[in-house]
Amino acid sequence: MILESILIERIIVVGLGQTWPIIYLSIFAYKLLKRAKNRSTITLSTVFIMIATAYLIAFFSMLLINSPFAYAFYITSWYFLMLSQSFLILFSLLLLQIEENISFMKFFLFIVLYGVIVTYVFWFGIFYDGIQYDVSTGWRPLFSLPFAILNWLYIIFFLVIPEIILSFKLLKIFKGVKIVIRIKLFLVSSFLEYVVISLIVLYNTLPDYYVFRPIFAITGALLGMFAAYFIYRSFGKKIE
């Protein structure tokens, strides 16, 4: 009975904590696509849609506890969450080549490349016990230290560093142009999003008794909301 009540409590907490992000992320995606349906808005809205999908699948994993599907759902949600961040890089590339217009093949290959890279989530999460998610962890995801480090390496080398390089190029090209204000807001909010993902990795790696886990959870939730809003706000109106 005690275990059952704990699980019910966790389902309620997770459900409430993830429902709000799903709602506001879906609203941002809808507003972007309503204003225009071009490669830029589709790319940026995909960030919101994939993060919302990741939260939704993670919630379903809680509803399916004590079944073989719970683990599969959670690890899939983590794959979507990590892959979603690559679309911020893709959007920066679209801005960088706004006049040349990236070919569909390059656009497609970029998505496939990152899609393949992020499969490390499955390889190391499953076969090297990178993610534990069962009754032994109280049905909360617990990352091993090597898996956490692997996530941080992905964030640093495939997200942060490319974004830094693109930032310098974008600010140089659009220096003195009115749109540079929006570009700066987008870049700042993108880096804020990478911080949020890093905090989620840290939160899932630390044991329950770690005193700062609740602080990381609250901080990550607030930063995530601000990051999403500012990303939307940066190009939420008429992407040139």
PDB file of C-alpha atoms in Angstrom:
ATOM      1  CA  MET A   1       0.000   0.000   0.000  1.00  0.00           C
ATOM      2  CA  ILE A   2       2.814   2.391   0.873  1.00  0.00           C
ATOM      3  CA  LEU A   3       4.557   1.717  -2.455  1.00  0.00           C
ATOM      4  CA  GLU A   4       1.258   2.128  -4.300  1.00  0.00           C
ATOM      5  CA  SER A   5       0.558   5.478  -2.653  1.00  0.00           C
ATOM      6  CA  ILE A   6       4.065   6.686  -3.495  1.00  0.00           C
ATOM      7  CA  LEU A   7       3.564   5.730  -7.143  1.00  0.00           C
ATOM      8  CA  ILE A   8       0.189   7.484  -7.283  1.00  0.00           C
ATOM      9  CA  GLU A   9       1.734  10.579  -5.714  1.00  0.00           C
ATOM     10  CA  ARG A  10       4.560  10.502  -8.277  1.00  0.00           C
ATOM     11  CA  ILE A  11       2.120  10.143 -11.184  1.00  0.00           C
ATOM     12  CA  ILE A  12       0.194  13.184  -9.937  1.00  0.00           C
ATOM     13  CA  VAL A  13       3.344  15.275  -9.410  1.00  0.00           C
ATOM     14  CA  VAL A  14       4.858  14.302 -12.772  1.00  0.00           C
ATOM     15  CA  GLY A  15       1.531  14.824 -14.510  1.00  0.00           C
ATOM     16  CA  LEU A  16       1.052  18.310 -13.086  1.00  0.00           C
ATOM     17  CA  GLY A  17       4.693  19.231 -13.647  1.00  0.00           C
ATOM     18  CA  GLN A  18       4.663  18.186 -17.304  1.00  0.00           C
ATOM     19  CA  THR A  19       1.151  19.234 -18.306  1.00  0.00           C
ATOM     20  CA  TRP A  20       1.934  22.948 -18.161  1.00  0.00           C
ATOM     21  CA  PRO A  21       5.053  22.710 -20.398  1.00  0.00           C
ATOM     22  CA  ILE A  22       3.112  20.603 -22.902  1.00  0.00           C
ATOM     23  CA  ILE A  23       0.410  23.277 -23.019  1.00  0.00           C
ATOM     24  CA  TYR A  24       2.623  26.340 -23.492  1.00  0.00           C
ATOM     25  CA  LEU A  25       4.985  24.575 -25.911  1.00  0.00           C
ATOM     26  CA  SER A  26       2.016  23.498 -28.031  1.00  0.00           C
ATOM     27  CA  ILE A  27       0.654  27.058 -28.014  1.00  0.00           C
ATOM     28  CA  PHE A  28       3.995  28.488 -29.169  1.00  0.00           C
ATOM     29  CA  ALA A  29       4.242  25.917 -31.971  1.00  0.00           C
ATOM     30  CA  TYR A  30       0.657  26.617 -33.071  1.00  0.00           C
ATOM     31  CA  LYS A  31       1.178  30.395 -33.148  1.00  0.00           C
ATOM     32  CA  LEU A  32       4.369  30.055 -35.174  1.00  0.00           C
ATOM     33  CA  LEU A  33       2.751  27.807 -37.763  1.00  0.00           C
ATOM     34  CA  LYS A  34      -0.387  29.934 -37.878  1.00  0.00           C
ATOM     35  CA  ARG A  35       1.597  33.033 -38.829  1.00  0.00           C
ATOM     36  CA  ALA A  36       3.632  31.355 -41.558  1.00  0.00           C
ATOM     37  CA  LYS A  37       4.441  27.888 -42.823  1.00  0.00           C
ATOM     38  CA  ASN A  38       7.967  28.091 -44.177  1.00  0.00           C
ATOM     39  CA  ARG A  39      11.153  26.225 -43.444  1.00  0.00           C
ATOM     40  CA  SER A  40      12.118  28.612 -40.639  1.00  0.00           C
ATOM     41  CA  THR A  41       8.829  28.479 -38.738  1.00  0.00           C
ATOM     42  CA  ILE A  42       8.555  24.720 -39.214  1.00  0.00           C
ATOM     43  CA  THR A  43      12.082  24.242 -37.838  1.00  0.00           C
ATOM     44  CA  LEU A  44      11.505  26.466 -34.822  1.00  0.00           C
ATOM     45  CA  SER A  45       8.068  25.015 -34.069  1.00  0.00           C
ATOM     46  CA  THR A  46       9.564  21.519 -34.288  1.00  0.00           C
ATOM     47  CA  VAL A  47      11.686  22.364 -31.239  1.00  0.00           C
ATOM     48  CA  PHE A  48       8.522  23.012 -29.226  1.00  0.00           C
ATOM     49  CA  ILE A  49       6.609  20.051 -30.673  1.00  0.00           C
ATOM     50  CA  MET A  50       9.409  17.567 -29.968  1.00  0.00           C
ATOM     51  CA  ILE A  51       9.943  18.769 -26.391  1.00  0.00           C
ATOM     52  CA  ALA A  52       6.190  18.608 -25.747  1.00  0.00           C
ATOM     53  CA  THR A  53       6.125  15.112 -27.273  1.00  0.00           C
ATOM     54  CA  ALA A  54       9.016  14.048 -25.043  1.00  0.00           C
ATOM     55  CA  TYR A  55       7.143  15.216 -21.926  1.00  0.00           C
ATOM     56  CA  LEU A  56       3.964  13.497 -23.085  1.00  0.00           C
ATOM     57  CA  ILE A  57       5.706  10.167 -23.724  1.00  0.00           C
ATOM     58  CA  ALA A  58       7.466  10.425 -20.348  1.00  0.00           C
ATOM     59  CA  PHE A  59       4.083  10.879 -18.695  1.00  0.00           C
ATOM     60  CA  PHE A  60       2.730   7.806 -20.482  1.00  0.00           C
ATOM     61  CA  SER A  61       5.715   5.862 -19.158  1.00  0.00           C
ATOM     62  CA  MET A  62       4.460   6.638 -15.654  1.00  0.00           C
ATOM     63  CA  LEU A  63       0.984   5.383 -16.507  1.00  0.00           C
ATOM     64  CA  LEU A  64       2.516   2.136 -17.785  1.00  0.00           C
ATOM     65  CA  ILE A  65       4.599   1.303 -14.712  1.00  0.00           C
ATOM     66  CA  ASN A  66       4.949  -2.375 -13.892  1.00  0.00           C
ATOM     67  CA  SER A  67       4.734  -3.154 -17.599  1.00  0.00           C
ATOM     68  CA  PRO A  68       7.503  -3.804 -20.168  1.00  0.00           C
ATOM     69  CA  PHE A  69       6.448  -0.645 -22.008  1.00  0.00           C
ATOM     70  CA  ALA A  70       7.339   1.812 -19.234  1.00  0.00           C
ATOM     71  CA  TYR A  71      11.095   1.697 -19.860  1.00  0.00           C
ATOM     72  CA  ALA A  72      10.666   1.811 -23.655  1.00  0.00           C
ATOM     73  CA  PHE A  73       8.447   4.876 -23.393  1.00  0.00           C
ATOM     74  CA  TYR A  74      10.816   6.723 -21.068  1.00  0.00           C
ATOM     75  CA  ILE A  75      13.972   6.112 -23.097  1.00  0.00           C
ATOM     76  CA  THR A  76      12.096   7.160 -26.246  1.00  0.00           C
ATOM     77  CA  SER A  77      11.048  10.377 -24.524  1.00  0.00           C
ATOM     78  CA  TRP A  78      14.684  11.098 -23.659  1.00  0.00           C
ATOM     79  CA  TYR A  79      15.671  10.522 -27.292  1.00  0.00           C
ATOM     80  CA  PHE A  80      13.084  13.065 -28.460  1.00  0.00           C
ATOM     81  CA  LEU A  81      14.188  15.574 -25.817  1.00  0.00           C
ATOM     82  CA  MET A  82      17.855  15.416 -26.831  1.00  0.00           C
ATOM     83  CA  LEU A  83      17.097  15.430 -30.558  1.00  0.00           C
ATOM     84  CA  SER A  84      14.821  18.456 -30.206  1.00  0.00           C
ATOM     85  CA  GLN A  85      17.804  20.622 -29.265  1.00  0.00           C
ATOM     86  CA  SER A  86      19.469  20.022 -32.634  1.00  0.00           C
ATOM     87  CA  PHE A  87      16.693  22.000 -34.354  1.00  0.00           C
ATOM     88  CA  LEU A  88      17.992  25.128 -32.590  1.00  0.00           C
ATOM     89  CA  ILE A  89      21.286  24.591 -34.420  1.00  0.00           C
ATOM     90  CA  LEU A  90      19.398  23.988 -37.664  1.00  0.00           C
ATOM     91  CA  PHE A  91      17.467  27.223 -37.209  1.00  0.00           C
ATOM     92  CA  SER A  92      20.729  29.121 -36.689  1.00  0.00           C
ATOM     93  CA  LEU A  93      22.042  27.603 -39.932  1.00  0.00           C
ATOM     94  CA  LEU A  94      18.903  28.750 -41.737  1.00  0.00           C
ATOM     95  CA  LEU A  95      19.475  32.273 -40.441  1.00  0.00           C
ATOM     96  CA  LEU A  96      23.112  32.150 -41.496  1.00  0.00           C
ATOM     97  CA  GLN A  97      22.197  31.190 -45.049  1.00  0.00           C
ATOM     98  CA  ILE A  98      18.947  33.132 -45.236  1.00  0.00           C
ATOM     99  CA  GLU A  99      19.822  34.582 -48.651  1.00  0.00           C
ATOM    100  CA  GLU A 100      21.201  31.377 -50.180  1.00  0.00           C
ATOM    101  CA  ASN A 101      18.418  29.131 -48.828  1.00  0.00           C
ATOM    102  CA  ILE A 102      19.734  25.721 -47.714  1.00  0.00           C
ATOM    103  CA  SER A 103      18.820  22.956 -50.149  1.00  0.00           C
ATOM    104  CA  PHE A 104      16.282  20.364 -49.072  1.00  0.00           C
ATOM    105  CA  MET A 105      18.970  17.652 -49.251  1.00  0.00           C
ATOM    106  CA  LYS A 106      21.266  19.488 -46.802  1.00  0.00           C
ATOM    107  CA  PHE A 107      18.277  20.183 -44.582  1.00  0.00           C
ATOM    108  CA  PHE A 108      17.289  16.516 -44.596  1.00  0.00           C
ATOM    109  CA  LEU A 109      20.852  15.235 -44.104  1.00  0.00           C
ATOM    110  CA  PHE A 110      21.313  17.483 -41.065  1.00  0.00           C
ATOM    111  CA  ILE A 111      18.232  15.991 -39.407  1.00  0.00           C
ATOM    112  CA  VAL A 112      19.314  12.434 -40.271  1.00  0.00           C
ATOM    113  CA  LEU A 113      22.859  13.073 -38.975  1.00  0.00           C
ATOM    114  CA  TYR A 114      21.682  14.316 -35.590  1.00  0.00           C
ATOM    115  CA  GLY A 115      19.011  11.631 -35.491  1.00  0.00           C
ATOM    116  CA  VAL A 116      21.737   9.000 -35.810  1.00  0.00           C
ATOM    117  CA  ILE A 117      24.072  10.698 -33.322  1.00  0.00           C
ATOM    118  CA  VAL A 118      21.371  10.851 -30.648  1.00  0.00           C
ATOM    119  CA  THR A 119      20.813   7.084 -30.895  1.00  0.00           C
ATOM    120  CA  TYR A 120      23.547   6.928 -28.250  1.00  0.00           C
ATOM    121  CA  VAL A 121      20.572   7.290 -25.892  1.00  0.00           C
ATOM    122  CA  PHE A 122      19.413   3.788 -26.846  1.00  0.00           C
ATOM    123  CA  TRP A 123      22.850   2.154 -27.164  1.00  0.00           C
ATOM    124  CA  PHE A 124      24.232   3.363 -23.850  1.00  0.00           C
ATOM    125  CA  GLY A 125      20.916   3.768 -22.064  1.00  0.00           C
ATOM    126  CA  ILE A 126      19.858   0.167 -22.664  1.00  0.00           C
ATOM    127  CA  PHE A 127      22.949  -1.942 -23.287  1.00  0.00           C
ATOM    128  CA  TYR A 128      25.241  -0.229 -20.778  1.00  0.00           C
ATOM    129  CA  ASP A 129      22.605   0.374 -18.090  1.00  0.00           C
ATOM    130  CA  GLY A 130      22.819   4.122 -18.587  1.00  0.00           C
ATOM    131  CA  ILE A 131      19.192   4.606 -17.577  1.00  0.00           C
ATOM    132  CA  GLN A 132      17.532   2.729 -14.752  1.00  0.00           C
ATOM    133  CA  TYR A 133      13.769   3.017 -14.631  1.00  0.00           C
ATOM    134  CA  ASP A 134      12.002   0.337 -12.643  1.00  0.00           C
ATOM    135  CA  VAL A 135      10.679  -0.539  -9.213  1.00  0.00           C
ATOM    136  CA  SER A 136      14.213  -0.441  -7.737  1.00  0.00           C
ATOM    137  CA  THR A 137      14.421   3.312  -8.448  1.00  0.00           C
ATOM    138  CA  GLY A 138      10.859   4.001  -7.317  1.00  0.00           C
ATOM    139  CA  TRP A 139       9.895   4.422 -10.972  1.00  0.00           C
ATOM    140  CA  ARG A 140      11.934   7.536 -11.424  1.00  0.00           C
ATOM    141  CA  PRO A 141      14.664   7.700 -14.078  1.00  0.00           C
ATOM    142  CA  LEU A 142      18.158   7.318 -12.659  1.00  0.00           C
ATOM    143  CA  PHE A 143      21.158   7.974 -14.906  1.00  0.00           C
ATOM    144  CA  SER A 144      24.531   6.347 -14.388  1.00  0.00           C
ATOM    145  CA  LEU A 145      27.471   8.758 -14.152  1.00  0.00           C
ATOM    146  CA  PRO A 146      29.007   7.582 -17.486  1.00  0.00           C
ATOM    147  CA  PHE A 147      25.652   8.103 -19.239  1.00  0.00           C
ATOM    148  CA  ALA A 148      25.274  11.559 -17.671  1.00  0.00           C
ATOM    149  CA  ILE A 149      28.775  12.498 -18.851  1.00  0.00           C
ATOM    150  CA  LEU A 150      27.931  11.226 -22.344  1.00  0.00           C
ATOM    151  CA  ASN A 151      24.870  13.486 -22.399  1.00  0.00           C
ATOM    152  CA  TRP A 152      26.923  16.473 -21.299  1.00  0.00           C
ATOM    153  CA  LEU A 153      29.542  15.728 -23.964  1.00  0.00           C
ATOM    154  CA  TYR A 154      26.798  15.683 -26.584  1.00  0.00           C
ATOM    155  CA  ILE A 155      25.448  19.000 -25.283  1.00  0.00           C
ATOM    156  CA  ILE A 156      28.905  20.607 -25.297  1.00  0.00           C
ATOM    157  CA  PHE A 157      30.332  19.329 -28.584  1.00  0.00           C
ATOM    158  CA  PHE A 158      27.201  19.018 -30.728  1.00  0.00           C
ATOM    159  CA  LEU A 159      25.075  21.855 -29.359  1.00  0.00           C
ATOM    160  CA  VAL A 160      26.956  24.508 -27.393  1.00  0.00           C
ATOM    161  CA  ILE A 161      30.166  24.720 -29.454  1.00  0.00           C
ATOM    162  CA  PRO A 162      28.368  24.742 -32.854  1.00  0.00           C
ATOM    163  CA  GLU A 163      25.985  27.393 -31.499  1.00  0.00           C
ATOM    164  CA  ILE A 164      28.894  29.536 -30.317  1.00  0.00           C
ATOM    165  CA  ILE A 165      30.519  29.334 -33.752  1.00  0.00           C
ATOM    166  CA  LEU A 166      27.241  30.167 -35.482  1.00  0.00           C
ATOM    167  CA  SER A 167      26.631  33.019 -33.012  1.00  0.00           C
ATOM    168  CA  PHE A 168      29.840  34.818 -33.973  1.00  0.00           C
ATOM    169  CA  LYS A 169      29.050  34.406 -37.670  1.00  0.00           C
ATOM    170  CA  LEU A 170      25.452  35.571 -37.291  1.00  0.00           C
ATOM    171  CA  LEU A 171      26.347  38.642 -35.228  1.00  0.00           C
ATOM    172  CA  LYS A 172      29.067  39.541 -37.723  1.00  0.00           C
ATOM    173  CA  ILE A 173      26.822  39.194 -40.776  1.00  0.00           C
ATOM    174  CA  PHE A 174      23.816  41.001 -39.277  1.00  0.00           C
ATOM    175  CA  LYS A 175      25.790  43.679 -37.419  1.00  0.00           C
ATOM    176  CA  GLY A 176      23.964  46.980 -37.625  1.00  0.00           C
ATOM    177  CA  VAL A 177      20.821  45.379 -39.053  1.00  0.00           C
ATOM    178  CA  LYS A 178      17.543  45.743 -37.138  1.00  0.00           C
ATOM    179  CA  ILE A 179      16.975  41.980 -37.001  1.00  0.00           C
ATOM    180  CA  VAL A 180      20.168  41.526 -34.954  1.00  0.00           C
ATOM    181  CA  ILE A 181      18.160  42.215 -31.779  1.00  0.00           C
ATOM    182  CA  ARG A 182      15.982  39.202 -32.478  1.00  0.00           C
ATOM    183  CA  ILE A 183      19.007  37.080 -33.320  1.00  0.00           C
ATOM    184  CA  LYS A 184      20.670  37.977 -30.014  1.00  0.00           C
ATOM    185  CA  LEU A 185      17.490  37.093 -28.112  1.00  0.00           C
ATOM    186  CA  PHE A 186      17.260  33.764 -29.931  1.00  0.00           C
ATOM    187  CA  LEU A 187      20.907  32.914 -29.248  1.00  0.00           C
ATOM    188  CA  VAL A 188      20.684  33.780 -25.553  1.00  0.00           C
ATOM    189  CA  SER A 189      17.491  31.753 -25.143  1.00  0.00           C
ATOM    190  CA  SER A 190      19.071  28.816 -27.033  1.00  0.00           C
ATOM    191  CA  PHE A 191      21.993  28.696 -24.619  1.00  0.00           C
ATOM    192  CA  LEU A 192      19.502  28.961 -21.761  1.00  0.00           C
ATOM    193  CA  GLU A 193      17.734  25.893 -23.187  1.00  0.00           C
ATOM    194  CA  TYR A 194      21.037  23.973 -23.188  1.00  0.00           C
ATOM    195  CA  VAL A 195      21.474  24.884 -19.522  1.00  0.00           C
ATOM    196  CA  VAL A 196      17.993  23.518 -18.805  1.00  0.00           C
ATOM    197  CA  ILE A 197      18.786  20.201 -20.508  1.00  0.00           C
ATOM    198  CA  SER A 198      22.061  19.987 -18.563  1.00  0.00           C
ATOM    199  CA  LEU A 199      20.169  20.527 -15.307  1.00  0.00           C
ATOM    200  CA  ILE A 200      17.699  17.768 -16.204  1.00  0.00           C
ATOM    201  CA  VAL A 201      20.630  15.391 -16.736  1.00  0.00           C
ATOM    202  CA  LEU A 202      22.041  16.418 -13.356  1.00  0.00           C
ATOM    203  CA  TYR A 203      18.651  16.007 -11.686  1.00  0.00           C
ATOM    204  CA  ASN A 204      18.256  12.489 -13.088  1.00  0.00           C
ATOM    205  CA  THR A 205      21.783  11.526 -12.014  1.00  0.00           C
ATOM    206  CA  LEU A 206      21.681  12.652  -8.386  1.00  0.00           C
ATOM    207  CA  PRO A 207      20.208  10.290  -5.756  1.00  0.00           C
ATOM    208  CA  ASP A 208      16.920  11.127  -4.045  1.00  0.00           C
ATOM    209  CA  TYR A 209      18.582  12.071  -0.780  1.00  0.00           C
ATOM    210  CA  TYR A 210      20.708  14.777  -2.420  1.00  0.00           C
ATOM    211  CA  VAL A 211      19.613  18.031  -0.793  1.00  0.00           C
ATOM    212  CA  PHE A 212      19.820  20.204  -3.935  1.00  0.00           C
ATOM    213  CA  ARG A 213      17.678  17.973  -6.201  1.00  0.00           C
ATOM    214  CA  PRO A 214      14.442  19.919  -5.487  1.00  0.00           C
ATOM    215  CA  ILE A 215      16.283  23.182  -6.199  1.00  0.00           C
ATOM    216  CA  PHE A 216      17.526  21.864  -9.558  1.00  0.00           C
ATOM    217  CA  ALA A 217      13.996  20.682 -10.390  1.00  0.00           C
ATOM    218  CA  ILE A 218      12.394  24.066  -9.667  1.00  0.00           C
ATOM    219  CA  THR A 219      15.203  26.027 -11.329  1.00  0.00           C
ATOM    220  CA  GLY A 220      15.100  23.835 -14.425  1.00  0.00           C
ATOM    221  CA  ALA A 221      11.310  24.193 -14.745  1.00  0.00           C
ATOM    222  CA  LEU A 222      11.425  27.990 -14.480  1.00  0.00           C
ATOM    223  CA  LEU A 223      14.387  28.361 -16.836  1.00  0.00           C
ATOM    224  CA  GLY A 224      12.723  25.998 -19.300  1.00  0.00           C
ATOM    225  CA  MET A 225       9.604  28.169 -19.391  1.00  0.00           C
ATOM    226  CA  PHE A 226      11.611  31.366 -19.887  1.00  0.00           C
ATOM    227  CA  ALA A 227      13.822  29.750 -22.547  1.00  0.00           C
ATOM    228  CA  ALA A 228      10.798  28.550 -24.529  1.00  0.00           C
ATOM    229  CA  TYR A 229       9.091  31.934 -24.286  1.00  0.00           C
ATOM    230  CA  PHE A 230      12.157  33.888 -25.394  1.00  0.00           C
ATOM    231  CA  ILE A 231      12.842  31.465 -28.251  1.00  0.00           C
ATOM    232  CA  TYR A 232       9.275  32.032 -29.402  1.00  0.00           C
ATOM    233  CA  ARG A 233       9.457  35.757 -28.765  1.00  0.00           C
ATOM    234  CA  SER A 234      12.665  36.168 -30.774  1.00  0.00           C
ATOM    235  CA  PHE A 235      11.042  35.139 -34.057  1.00  0.00           C
ATOM    236  CA  GLY A 236       7.386  34.799 -33.144  1.00  0.00           C
ATOM    237  CA  LYS A 237       6.491  37.585 -35.533  1.00  0.00           C
ATOM    238  CA  LYS A 238       7.207  37.593 -39.232  1.00  0.00           C
ATOM    239  CA  ILE A 239      10.404  35.615 -39.724  1.00  0.00           C
ATOM    240  CA  GLU A 240      12.210  37.422 -42.494  1.00  0.00           C
TER     241      GLU A 240
END
